[in-house]
Amino acid sequence: MLPAPNLNHREVLAQSLPALGLSLDDAQITALLDYLALIQKWTKVYNLTAVRDPDEMLTHHLLDSLAVITPLQKQLAVLAGQGVVGDKPRLLDVGSGAGLPGIVIAICCPHITVHCVDTVAKKAAFIQQVAVTLKLPNLRGIHARVESLTEPYDVVSSRAFASLVDFTTWSEKALAGQGIWMGMKGKHPAEEMAALPGSVEVFHVEQLDVPGLDAERCIVWMRKRAAA
C-alpha cells in the first residue's frame, strides 16, 4: 500500500508546472506523487537516495527532473522535423538510480519509450516495480552496465551520473547515429566540456530554473560529430 499523498505536495507541484512550461493532467500529477511515495517507501530498505526529507525529495528530485521535460520535447521536435526520430522516440537513462529523470519522463511523455539502466540490481528492480505499480507500459528497468547496451536510442540521458567524458564514452554504442546526449549538470561544466574528445560535439548548454531550488542547473546537449 502506498501512503496517502501529501496534499501540500500536490499543491506545490501544480503551482510549479506553469514555471516549467508544463501542462499535466490529474492522472499524471497523481502518478508523480505516487512515484515519490514509492521512493520514500523503498529508500528505507534499499537506500535508493541520500535525500530522505519528503519536501526535499519534491524539489531536489521531482521538480529538478521535471525541469528537463520541456527542453527534451523541444529537442525531439527538432529531430522529428529533420526526420531523425518518429512518433515513438526511444530514451535511455544511464545510471538511473531511483529512476531520475527516466521515470519522470515516462510519466510525462507516454509516447517516449524509456529504459533506465543501472548496475545495481535493486535499483533496476525498483524501476520495474514502479512500471508495474503505476501501469507505465513505456517504462523498463535494466540491470546492466551501459557499455554492454548496443540497441540504438534517440536520446541518452544522465543526471549526476559521471563526468561528460565518461558518460559519452560509456554510452556511445547505445546512441543512435543522429541521436543526442542529454547531460544534466549543476554548475556550467566548462572543464568537463573542454575534456570531451573530438568525436563529441556540444551543440547547446541550457540553463534551467527549478522552482524552489536555490542551485544552478543546466543541460549539456551533445551529439556525435559528423565525420569531415
JSON list of C-alpha atoms in Angstrom, two decimals, residues 3 20-21 26 50 53 55-56 102 105 121 139 150 161 163 177 181 183 188 205 207-208 211 213:
[
{"chain": "A", "resi": 3, "resn": "PRO", "atom": "CA", "xyz": [0.95, 6.16, 1.88]},
{"chain": "A", "resi": 20, "resn": "LEU", "atom": "CA", "xyz": [8.35, 24.72, -16.01]},
{"chain": "A", "resi": 21, "resn": "GLY", "atom": "CA", "xyz": [6.28, 25.19, -19.16]},
{"chain": "A", "resi": 26, "resn": "ASP", "atom": "CA", "xyz": [-4.59, 14.94, -12.80]},
{"chain": "A", "resi": 50, "resn": "ALA", "atom": "CA", "xyz": [20.58, 10.17, 0.04]},
{"chain": "A", "resi": 53, "resn": "ASP", "atom": "CA", "xyz": [13.14, 14.51, 3.66]},
{"chain": "A", "resi": 55, "resn": "ASP", "atom": "CA", "xyz": [9.88, 18.13, 0.97]},
{"chain": "A", "resi": 56, "resn": "GLU", "atom": "CA", "xyz": [13.47, 17.97, -0.29]},
{"chain": "A", "resi": 102, "resn": "GLY", "atom": "CA", "xyz": [13.77, 8.48, -16.50]},
{"chain": "A", "resi": 105, "resn": "ILE", "atom": "CA", "xyz": [9.97, 11.41, -18.36]},
{"chain": "A", "resi": 121, "resn": "ALA", "atom": "CA", "xyz": [20.19, -4.81, -9.28]},
{"chain": "A", "resi": 139, "resn": "LEU", "atom": "CA", "xyz": [9.00, 2.15, -18.81]},
{"chain": "A", "resi": 150, "resn": "THR", "atom": "CA", "xyz": [24.07, -1.65, -28.24]},
{"chain": "A", "resi": 161, "resn": "PHE", "atom": "CA", "xyz": [25.99, 10.15, -13.07]},
{"chain": "A", "resi": 163, "resn": "SER", "atom": "CA", "xyz": [31.80, 13.20, -16.00]},
{"chain": "A", "resi": 177, "resn": "GLY", "atom": "CA", "xyz": [23.92, 7.81, -35.21]},
{"chain": "A", "resi": 181, "resn": "TRP", "atom": "CA", "xyz": [23.07, 13.09, -25.36]},
{"chain": "A", "resi": 183, "resn": "GLY", "atom": "CA", "xyz": [23.67, 15.51, -19.65]},
{"chain": "A", "resi": 188, "resn": "HIS", "atom": "CA", "xyz": [28.20, 25.04, -16.05]},
{"chain": "A", "resi": 205, "resn": "VAL", "atom": "CA", "xyz": [24.09, 24.37, -22.97]},
{"chain": "A", "resi": 207, "resn": "GLN", "atom": "CA", "xyz": [20.29, 26.82, -18.13]},
{"chain": "A", "resi": 208, "resn": "LEU", "atom": "CA", "xyz": [17.42, 25.50, -16.02]},
{"chain": "A", "resi": 211, "resn": "PRO", "atom": "CA", "xyz": [11.12, 26.20, -8.70]},
{"chain": "A", "resi": 213, "resn": "LEU", "atom": "CA", "xyz": [15.60, 25.03, -5.66]}
]
